[in-house]
Amino acid sequence: MDAQAIIDKLTPLVPGAAFEAASSVDFATLYVPAGQLIAACQALRDSLNFEVLVEVTAADYLPRAPRYEVVYHLLSVSKRLRLRLKVRVMADGTVPTVQSVYPAAGWLEREVWDMFGIVFDGHPDLRRLLMPEDWEGHPQRKDYPVQIQKAAQTYAPLEVSQEQFQANLERDRVKRTH
Amino acid sequence: MSDIRTETMTVNMGPQHPSTHGVLRLVLELDGEIIQSVIPTIGYLHTGIEKTAEQKKWQQVIPLVERMDYLGAQSNSLAYALSVEKLLGLEMPQRVKDIRVLLAELQRIASHLIWIGTHGLEIGAVSMLFYAVRERELLLNINELIAGFRFFPSYIRIGGLREDLPRGFHAQVQEFLDRFPGKIDEFEGLLTKNDVYKRRTQNVGVITREHAYAWGLVGPIARAGGSDYDVRKYFPYSGYETYDFKVPTATEGDVYARYRVRVAEMRESLKIAKQALDRISPTGVFACDDTRVVPPPKDKVYSEMEALIQHFLIYSQGFTVPAGDAYVPVEGPRGEHGCYIVSDGTNRPWRVKMRAPSFMAIQALPTVVQGGLIADVVAVIGSTDVVMGDCDR
């Protein structure tokens, strides 16, 4: 099934959506507007049998105007089909999370945020995944330098003020008397 | 009794823990022995291979991607090479396809051997590791023979293979193929009907097909839960459609089912490897004839000016790949292994992204072990066969 056939099936299911077929060498590829992404994924999973979200990733096309493309690879085991969804994202734009449709998107989107800094609206846990918690910047961006000197991450030394120490002792005493 | 309040206990497992397969860290919240919640922390082995790959020429990325999933090195490079060849529009000669299939299947057996060894070790069948690693040694010897490198052969290249098969290749592979079926029986004798092993693994860590699909797990884990999805059958590559083999499946979805599926997979891999070895002639073509990618033969380089220039260009500038993107999945030892590449039409990749089956398996881990016993965590991690190099990349 080529991209146009999928668009023809998908358009009645997602009201007001403007899908766009993209050229590809391997399998059907669609451009989906960020606003309709969740509705499109819902329709693809429930009506067109794309049960598995295989991969979410992104690419940074730096000088170009919609700077990022977030790429979703879907798989339909029952129909032996693959589909690629692309969402164009501006440099300061966001994408809605598709976790409600595909739970697998959780970490994949987290990795995309970690590496590219693309914010996924509604994502409950957008923290560093592969990079250390205190890392600055998003390494997969094209304007991120390749050779970068950075001190190794260490844990902050334990600093306890006299008041905190005393309060801790008191709390302990209260616990023991009960 | 129900009004007695109990405190939950937080236990840190890893990153340096023998049974977490590398550097995986789990923060477990326990109520007695029952797991309340699990928070996996990954990234300890993140080496930025995908970023590094963007600075390299297309062919130079092969050794890099092999270091991602270090137990299934050749499924990484096969996925990458197939993706680039897709963009280039290259079709491989039959002999190259057969050699790639043979190597991929031997790699799968080698990876499953490490899996059966470490999984057995963790469950308490310590001797499994020794038997499994002994057989794996023979497979590493084959790697050494073809490439001089036991772990990361980098033998599969864009446009074919690095060089022709060495002398003695057929005999060495044949020796392994003759010897190994008996060894699988030996492994099964140790585990399949072992009562201790069965009690530790049956009805533990159940992953049904729907659960697996929702969490993006496609591969042996889903097949143990009733799926029959195998990239080799559904989207054949490298001529897998011409081989006679079955896709082992089970329906229980527990640790024991995943064990049975993987053992059966080893037998099927052996079947494919036998067929492939019969098709491969000892000498012959080892690359396609596209002069954009493959350097001309040495005798031409010495006698023809154009061939010399082409040789020089390929080794200095590399080759360019048409702009576009491609994703070609292969069936790796851990499931669907795919490589998404983007080219901007130059001699270096714009983006390389490996689809990591271990990443998905660790993401889904909390949903599998929650409510179970802490002792089962080790069994479940072992059965999902995660490789942290694959997960963190």
XYZ file of C-alpha atoms in Angstrom:
571
model
C 0.000 0.000 0.000
C 1.543 3.293 -1.019
C 1.351 6.575 0.828
C -1.601 7.900 -1.187
C -3.707 4.823 -0.462
C -3.062 5.226 3.248
C -3.940 8.931 3.075
C -7.205 8.082 1.314
C -8.125 5.696 4.115
C -6.921 7.956 6.871
C -8.432 11.293 5.856
C -12.098 10.349 6.587
C -11.041 9.049 10.016
C -9.221 12.210 11.079
C -11.441 15.218 10.413
C -9.710 18.330 9.194
C -6.313 16.747 8.753
C -3.944 17.677 5.949
C -1.685 14.707 5.268
C 0.987 14.892 2.678
C 2.707 12.012 0.926
C 6.495 12.103 0.930
C 8.838 10.393 -1.467
C 10.709 7.408 -0.088
C 12.799 4.504 -1.295
C 11.584 1.868 1.128
C 7.976 2.192 2.324
C 5.107 4.660 2.546
C 5.908 7.958 4.231
C 3.464 10.640 5.344
C 3.886 14.113 6.680
C 1.477 14.659 9.545
C 0.724 18.068 11.092
C 1.686 18.062 14.769
C -1.864 18.991 15.788
C -3.372 15.861 14.233
C -0.637 13.432 15.302
C -2.497 11.781 18.173
C -5.730 11.445 16.204
C -3.805 10.042 13.251
C -1.967 7.489 15.422
C -5.259 6.501 17.063
C -6.869 5.914 13.671
C -3.805 4.079 12.352
C -3.720 1.748 15.339
C -7.453 1.082 15.683
C -8.678 1.131 12.087
C -5.635 0.372 9.951
C -4.031 -2.237 12.233
C -0.697 -0.562 12.856
C -0.265 -2.277 16.227
C 3.397 -1.628 16.882
C 5.313 1.597 17.228
C 8.762 0.433 16.238
C 10.784 3.579 16.554
C 10.617 7.283 17.269
C 13.567 9.391 16.289
C 14.376 12.789 14.890
C 16.759 14.533 12.564
C 18.094 18.066 12.755
C 18.212 19.853 9.372
C 19.833 22.950 10.812
C 19.812 25.775 8.280
C 16.401 24.707 6.952
C 13.269 26.439 8.223
C 11.271 23.726 9.949
C 14.441 22.718 11.712
C 13.531 19.242 12.966
C 11.682 16.259 11.693
C 10.381 13.773 14.216
C 10.082 10.373 12.585
C 7.741 7.580 13.698
C 8.048 4.073 12.305
C 4.878 2.028 12.541
C 4.437 -1.639 11.839
C 1.342 -3.625 11.047
C 2.060 -7.266 11.722
C -1.364 -8.441 10.578
C -1.130 -6.621 7.232
C 2.614 -6.935 6.696
C 2.961 -3.212 6.272
C 5.326 -0.536 7.412
C 4.634 3.159 7.584
C 6.742 6.175 8.370
C 5.170 9.298 9.830
C 7.081 12.545 9.828
C 6.254 15.641 11.804
C 7.903 18.930 10.924
C 8.935 20.880 13.998
C 10.129 24.468 14.163
C 13.205 25.294 16.242
C 11.045 26.269 19.207
C 8.089 24.031 18.354
C 6.617 21.130 20.261
C 5.061 17.785 19.364
C 2.259 16.079 21.297
C 3.232 12.807 22.955
C 1.674 9.667 21.495
C 2.095 7.707 24.726
C -1.662 7.473 25.161
C -1.841 5.464 21.933
C 1.500 3.645 22.022
C 2.991 3.171 25.517
C 6.293 2.333 23.806
C 6.719 5.990 22.894
C 7.618 6.918 26.477
C 11.358 6.338 26.446
C 11.735 6.914 22.722
C 10.359 10.435 23.062
C 12.440 10.970 26.150
C 15.533 10.062 24.160
C 14.561 12.480 21.385
C 14.171 15.258 23.956
C 17.485 14.281 25.544
C 19.332 14.298 22.220
C 17.550 17.079 20.297
C 15.704 19.136 22.899
C 12.369 18.719 21.138
C 9.653 19.072 23.760
C 6.825 16.532 23.748
C 3.660 18.142 25.071
C 1.988 16.118 27.776
C 4.913 13.776 28.326
C 4.850 12.875 32.021
C 8.541 12.175 32.469
C 10.713 14.305 30.207
C 14.040 13.765 31.968
C 17.538 12.920 30.765
C 17.708 9.327 29.656
C 21.070 8.583 28.079
C 23.002 11.681 29.154
C 23.810 12.416 32.825
C 21.166 14.315 34.759
C 23.193 17.523 34.937
C 24.212 17.590 31.278
C 23.809 20.859 29.427
C 22.733 20.991 25.822
C 21.375 18.412 23.438
C 24.201 16.464 21.778
C 22.543 15.340 18.551
C 21.802 18.902 17.435
C 23.888 19.957 14.487
C 25.117 23.088 16.278
C 26.402 21.055 19.206
C 30.191 20.809 19.026
C 31.626 17.362 18.434
C 34.755 17.742 20.530
C 33.735 19.134 23.877
C 35.697 19.263 27.087
C 33.625 18.721 30.143
C 34.520 17.686 33.655
C 33.329 14.247 34.614
C 30.120 14.217 36.581
C 30.652 13.831 40.290
C 28.187 13.733 43.078
C 27.937 16.937 45.042
C 29.627 16.705 48.453
C 27.244 16.240 51.330
C 26.720 19.614 52.952
C 24.757 19.681 56.195
C 24.374 22.860 58.187
C 24.462 22.835 61.994
C 20.700 23.517 62.118
C 19.878 20.651 59.777
C 22.095 18.331 61.776
C 20.383 19.341 65.024
C 16.916 18.999 63.496
C 17.799 15.538 62.304
C 18.897 14.510 65.777
C 15.702 15.888 67.279
C 13.554 14.041 64.773
C 15.339 10.834 65.590
C 14.784 11.361 69.316
C 11.068 12.013 68.815
C 10.788 8.812 66.812
C 12.477 6.731 69.478
C 10.323 7.938 72.339
C 7.179 6.786 70.552
C -3.691 -8.203 60.992
C -4.527 -5.899 58.112
C -4.123 -2.746 60.195
C -0.415 -3.402 60.702
C 1.461 -0.884 58.645
C 4.577 -2.011 56.910
C 7.225 0.205 55.467
C 8.396 -0.328 51.930
C 12.077 -0.691 51.335
C 14.029 0.840 48.488
C 16.771 -1.342 47.096
C 19.319 -0.245 44.577
C 20.352 -2.908 42.089
C 23.259 -2.075 39.856
C 24.863 -0.501 37.915
C 27.666 -2.867 38.887
C 25.687 -5.991 39.419
C 26.547 -9.301 37.845
C 23.021 -10.183 36.861
C 22.052 -6.942 35.183
C 23.959 -7.757 32.006
C 26.310 -4.857 32.034
C 25.548 -1.519 33.558
C 21.821 -1.391 34.109
C 20.608 0.170 37.335
C 17.272 -0.657 38.865
C 15.767 1.116 41.850
C 13.304 -1.324 43.359
C 10.662 -0.446 45.871
C 9.844 -3.543 47.851
C 7.043 -4.486 50.175
C 8.585 -7.509 51.806
C 9.556 -9.582 48.818
C 6.909 -8.131 46.527
C 7.961 -5.490 44.026
C 5.926 -2.301 44.242
C 7.719 -0.326 41.597
C 10.828 -0.445 39.456
C 12.675 2.509 38.004
C 15.333 1.522 35.487
C 18.188 3.945 34.896
C 20.188 3.575 31.722
C 22.830 5.572 29.918
C 25.937 4.303 31.708
C 27.229 2.871 28.460
C 26.204 5.753 26.226
C 29.106 6.409 23.909
C 27.547 8.760 21.380
C 28.095 6.419 18.465
C 25.249 8.005 16.510
C 26.850 11.428 16.837
C 30.296 10.114 15.958
C 28.898 8.376 12.891
C 27.843 11.753 11.473
C 31.497 12.795 11.307
C 32.647 9.651 9.475
C 32.439 8.587 5.871
C 29.757 6.064 5.024
C 32.044 3.048 5.017
C 33.817 4.101 8.220
C 30.585 3.809 10.169
C 30.551 0.002 9.866
C 33.022 -0.660 12.730
C 31.188 1.901 14.860
C 27.731 0.404 14.552
C 29.124 -3.067 15.249
C 30.078 -1.830 18.693
C 26.495 -1.023 19.619
C 25.013 -4.457 20.130
C 28.314 -6.114 20.891
C 26.940 -9.644 21.076
C 25.214 -9.419 17.715
C 27.781 -7.279 15.940
C 27.025 -8.472 12.448
C 23.310 -7.840 12.679
C 24.143 -4.160 13.335
C 26.411 -3.852 10.351
C 24.023 -5.832 8.168
C 21.152 -3.480 9.036
C 23.324 -0.463 8.361
C 24.753 -1.796 5.099
C 21.299 -2.797 3.837
C 19.926 0.658 4.623
C 22.723 2.430 2.781
C 22.447 -0.004 -0.120
C 18.727 0.747 -0.247
C 19.462 4.445 -0.744
C 22.173 3.671 -3.272
C 19.877 1.259 -5.067
C 22.405 -1.558 -4.987
C 21.496 -5.195 -5.465
C 23.956 -7.733 -4.104
C 25.117 -10.807 -6.020
C 23.641 -14.086 -4.781
C 26.902 -15.278 -3.244
C 27.240 -12.123 -1.129
C 23.678 -12.530 0.101
C 24.317 -16.148 1.062
C 27.508 -15.343 2.940
C 25.730 -12.553 4.804
C 22.910 -14.910 5.744
C 25.392 -17.505 6.949
C 27.283 -14.980 9.067
C 24.084 -13.494 10.477
C 22.854 -16.922 11.548
C 26.184 -17.872 13.125
C 26.068 -14.533 14.929
C 22.595 -15.312 16.185
C 23.784 -18.642 17.549
C 26.763 -16.958 19.229
C 24.510 -14.363 20.836
C 22.006 -16.971 22.010
C 24.877 -18.971 23.485
C 25.922 -16.041 25.657
C 22.289 -15.578 26.554
C 21.733 -19.215 27.549
C 24.979 -19.191 29.520
C 24.372 -16.022 31.509
C 20.683 -16.730 31.989
C 21.495 -20.193 33.311
C 24.172 -18.757 35.557
C 21.760 -16.272 37.093
C 19.088 -18.871 37.704
C 21.583 -21.131 39.436
C 22.651 -23.469 36.634
C 26.211 -22.207 36.795
C 27.703 -24.866 34.539
C 25.611 -23.609 31.586
C 28.013 -20.732 31.125
C 31.021 -22.986 30.639
C 29.308 -25.220 28.091
C 27.870 -22.272 26.175
C 31.045 -20.218 26.044
C 33.022 -23.254 24.899
C 30.815 -23.514 21.795
C 30.880 -19.769 21.253
C 34.644 -19.937 21.111
C 34.343 -21.922 17.866
C 32.169 -19.201 16.373
C 34.627 -16.522 17.405
C 37.336 -18.589 15.727
C 35.327 -18.413 12.517
C 35.149 -14.628 12.892
C 38.876 -14.554 13.418
C 39.407 -16.609 10.295
C 37.374 -14.336 8.039
C 38.388 -10.980 9.485
C 41.207 -11.328 11.963
C 38.922 -9.937 14.654
C 36.901 -12.118 16.939
C 34.274 -9.746 18.283
C 33.660 -7.058 15.686
C 34.689 -8.490 12.327
C 33.505 -5.504 10.206
C 33.401 -8.041 7.416
C 30.056 -6.944 6.007
C 30.619 -3.742 4.049
C 28.449 -1.407 2.052
C 28.456 -2.955 -1.401
C 29.338 -6.465 -0.335
C 32.013 -7.956 1.864
C 35.501 -6.870 2.814
C 37.271 -9.627 0.907
C 36.755 -13.154 -0.286
C 36.367 -16.057 2.094
C 39.664 -17.419 3.375
C 40.926 -20.910 2.705
C 39.584 -23.461 5.139
C 36.390 -21.507 5.817
C 34.028 -24.226 4.658
C 35.778 -26.915 6.664
C 35.745 -24.871 9.843
C 32.079 -23.904 9.546
C 31.149 -27.456 8.589
C 32.916 -28.760 11.669
C 30.866 -26.450 13.857
C 27.608 -27.310 12.094
C 28.255 -31.030 12.568
C 29.145 -30.668 16.189
C 26.552 -28.203 17.398
C 23.246 -30.164 17.204
C 24.570 -32.571 19.816
C 25.553 -29.656 21.979
C 22.045 -28.161 21.860
C 20.753 -31.516 23.078
C 23.296 -31.283 25.874
C 22.061 -27.804 26.851
C 18.478 -28.976 26.760
C 19.408 -31.955 28.880
C 20.657 -29.543 31.503
C 17.706 -27.147 31.523
C 14.564 -28.136 29.624
C 13.354 -30.796 32.069
C 15.269 -29.478 35.042
C 12.701 -29.141 37.815
C 14.533 -26.330 39.606
C 14.833 -24.375 36.379
C 11.190 -24.927 35.488
C 9.978 -23.774 38.887
C 12.030 -20.617 38.628
C 10.823 -19.790 35.131
C 7.318 -21.094 34.513
C 4.556 -18.493 34.949
C 7.188 -15.884 35.730
C 7.427 -12.581 33.887
C 4.578 -13.250 31.494
C 4.545 -11.024 28.395
C 1.548 -11.649 26.173
C 1.528 -10.762 22.505
C -0.628 -7.664 23.018
C 1.574 -6.497 25.871
C 4.659 -6.978 23.717
C 3.181 -5.097 20.765
C 2.048 -2.182 22.926
C 5.573 -1.795 24.266
C 7.221 -2.194 20.884
C 8.759 -5.578 21.626
C 9.060 -7.536 18.420
C 11.376 -10.507 18.326
C 11.844 -13.605 20.474
C 9.994 -11.953 23.379
C 6.830 -11.425 21.328
C 7.203 -14.838 19.687
C 7.220 -16.509 23.094
C 3.853 -14.826 23.700
C 2.155 -16.093 20.553
C 3.291 -13.699 17.845
C 4.757 -15.144 14.672
C 6.359 -11.913 13.543
C 9.869 -12.462 12.261
C 11.454 -9.940 9.907
C 13.038 -12.788 7.952
C 9.568 -14.089 7.043
C 7.536 -10.870 6.930
C 9.969 -8.542 5.174
C 12.655 -10.863 3.750
C 16.076 -9.388 3.080
C 19.297 -10.921 1.704
C 17.294 -13.717 0.122
C 15.813 -15.240 3.292
C 12.683 -16.067 1.309
C 14.641 -18.777 -0.519
C 15.597 -20.627 2.675
C 13.600 -23.350 4.300
C 13.133 -22.648 7.999
C 10.419 -22.312 10.598
C 9.773 -19.518 13.081
C 9.579 -21.074 16.556
C 6.765 -19.722 18.681
C 5.205 -20.423 22.046
C 2.029 -19.178 23.664
C 2.736 -18.990 27.396
C 4.837 -15.829 27.232
C 6.761 -16.642 30.418
C 10.500 -16.926 30.966
C 10.416 -20.627 30.189
C 8.638 -20.004 26.883
C 11.292 -17.475 25.893
C 13.933 -20.068 26.727
C 12.233 -22.670 24.542
C 11.807 -20.220 21.667
C 15.474 -19.243 21.709
C 16.703 -22.823 21.878
C 14.464 -23.718 18.950
C 15.767 -20.646 17.136
C 19.296 -21.969 17.452
C 18.228 -25.176 15.740
C 16.526 -23.221 12.950
C 19.585 -21.010 12.542
C 21.657 -24.122 12.169
C 19.313 -25.298 9.419
C 19.658 -21.987 7.569
C 23.424 -21.974 8.011
C 23.664 -25.472 6.520
C 21.662 -24.455 3.457
C 23.711 -21.280 3.061
C 27.021 -23.102 3.328
C 25.977 -25.526 0.610
C 25.204 -22.639 -1.727
C 28.436 -20.735 -1.182
C 31.293 -21.602 -3.486
C 34.755 -21.432 -1.871
C 35.791 -18.565 -4.135
C 33.782 -16.132 -6.219
C 32.352 -12.633 -6.181
C 32.367 -10.960 -2.780
C 31.036 -7.513 -3.743
C 28.663 -5.952 -6.222
C 30.095 -4.478 -9.410
C 29.057 -0.871 -8.804
C 32.227 1.154 -9.245
C 30.815 4.072 -7.238
C 31.110 2.079 -4.046
C 33.365 -0.901 -4.611
C 36.993 -0.266 -5.557
C 38.089 -1.933 -8.801
C 40.109 -5.163 -8.634
C 43.793 -4.735 -7.903
C 45.070 -5.898 -11.314
C 42.980 -3.190 -12.982
C 44.229 -0.554 -10.557
C 47.775 -1.328 -11.657
C 47.019 -1.304 -15.367
C 44.219 1.201 -16.005
C 44.272 4.898 -15.223
C 40.513 5.195 -14.577
C 40.605 2.287 -12.165
C 43.497 3.877 -10.303
C 41.618 7.173 -9.993
C 38.480 5.393 -8.841
C 40.444 3.421 -6.275
C 42.060 6.604 -5.009
C 38.745 8.472 -4.807
C 36.970 5.725 -2.889
C 39.729 5.515 -0.310
C 40.284 9.268 0.089
C 36.908 10.950 -0.364
C 34.646 7.994 0.067
C 31.484 7.778 -1.980
C 28.352 9.870 -1.926
C 24.908 8.519 -1.213
C 21.799 10.070 -2.816
C 19.805 12.340 -0.515
C 16.918 10.718 1.253
C 16.224 8.399 4.137
C 15.859 4.663 4.532
C 15.076 2.157 7.225
C 15.781 -1.506 6.609
C 15.115 -3.869 9.497
C 16.826 -7.206 10.020
C 15.995 -9.911 12.505
C 18.743 -9.588 15.063
C 19.291 -12.002 17.954
C 17.194 -9.759 20.210
C 14.459 -8.813 17.775
C 13.944 -6.291 15.067
C 17.161 -4.471 14.505
C 16.815 -1.579 12.119
C 18.932 1.270 10.976
C 17.357 4.590 10.049
C 19.741 6.648 7.969
C 19.380 10.089 6.487
C 21.658 11.269 3.717
C 22.064 14.817 2.464
C 23.793 13.616 -0.680
C 27.363 13.938 0.590
C 30.020 11.425 1.555
C 29.051 11.441 5.244
C 25.773 10.369 6.847
C 23.503 13.135 8.093
C 21.871 10.918 10.690
C 22.302 7.313 11.769
C 19.875 5.825 14.231
C 19.831 2.242 15.352
C 16.588 0.743 16.502
C 17.605 -0.980 19.722
C 15.547 -3.982 20.854
C 17.208 -3.950 24.303
C 16.107 -0.351 24.824
C 12.484 -1.338 24.341
C 12.843 -4.417 26.540
C 14.211 -2.403 29.465
C 11.514 0.197 29.047
C 8.886 -2.507 29.356
C 10.610 -4.231 32.286
C 8.680 -2.435 35.092
C 5.345 -3.494 33.605
C 6.502 -7.118 33.611
C 8.015 -7.491 37.078
C 5.660 -5.302 39.110
C 3.762 -7.339 41.671
C 6.199 -10.214 41.353
C 8.939 -11.442 43.649
C 12.322 -9.779 43.808
C 14.031 -13.068 42.987
C 12.146 -13.130 39.672
C 13.619 -9.830 38.526
C 16.880 -11.544 37.728
C 15.110 -14.289 35.800
C 13.088 -11.766 33.806
C 16.034 -9.529 32.920
C 17.962 -12.592 31.839
C 15.116 -13.845 29.690
C 14.696 -10.556 27.829
C 18.342 -10.875 26.764
C 19.250 -7.210 27.051
C 22.629 -5.912 25.962
C 23.443 -2.557 27.442
C 25.630 -1.519 24.549
C 22.602 -1.924 22.346
C 20.380 -0.067 24.781
C 22.621 2.949 25.421
C 24.421 3.137 22.082
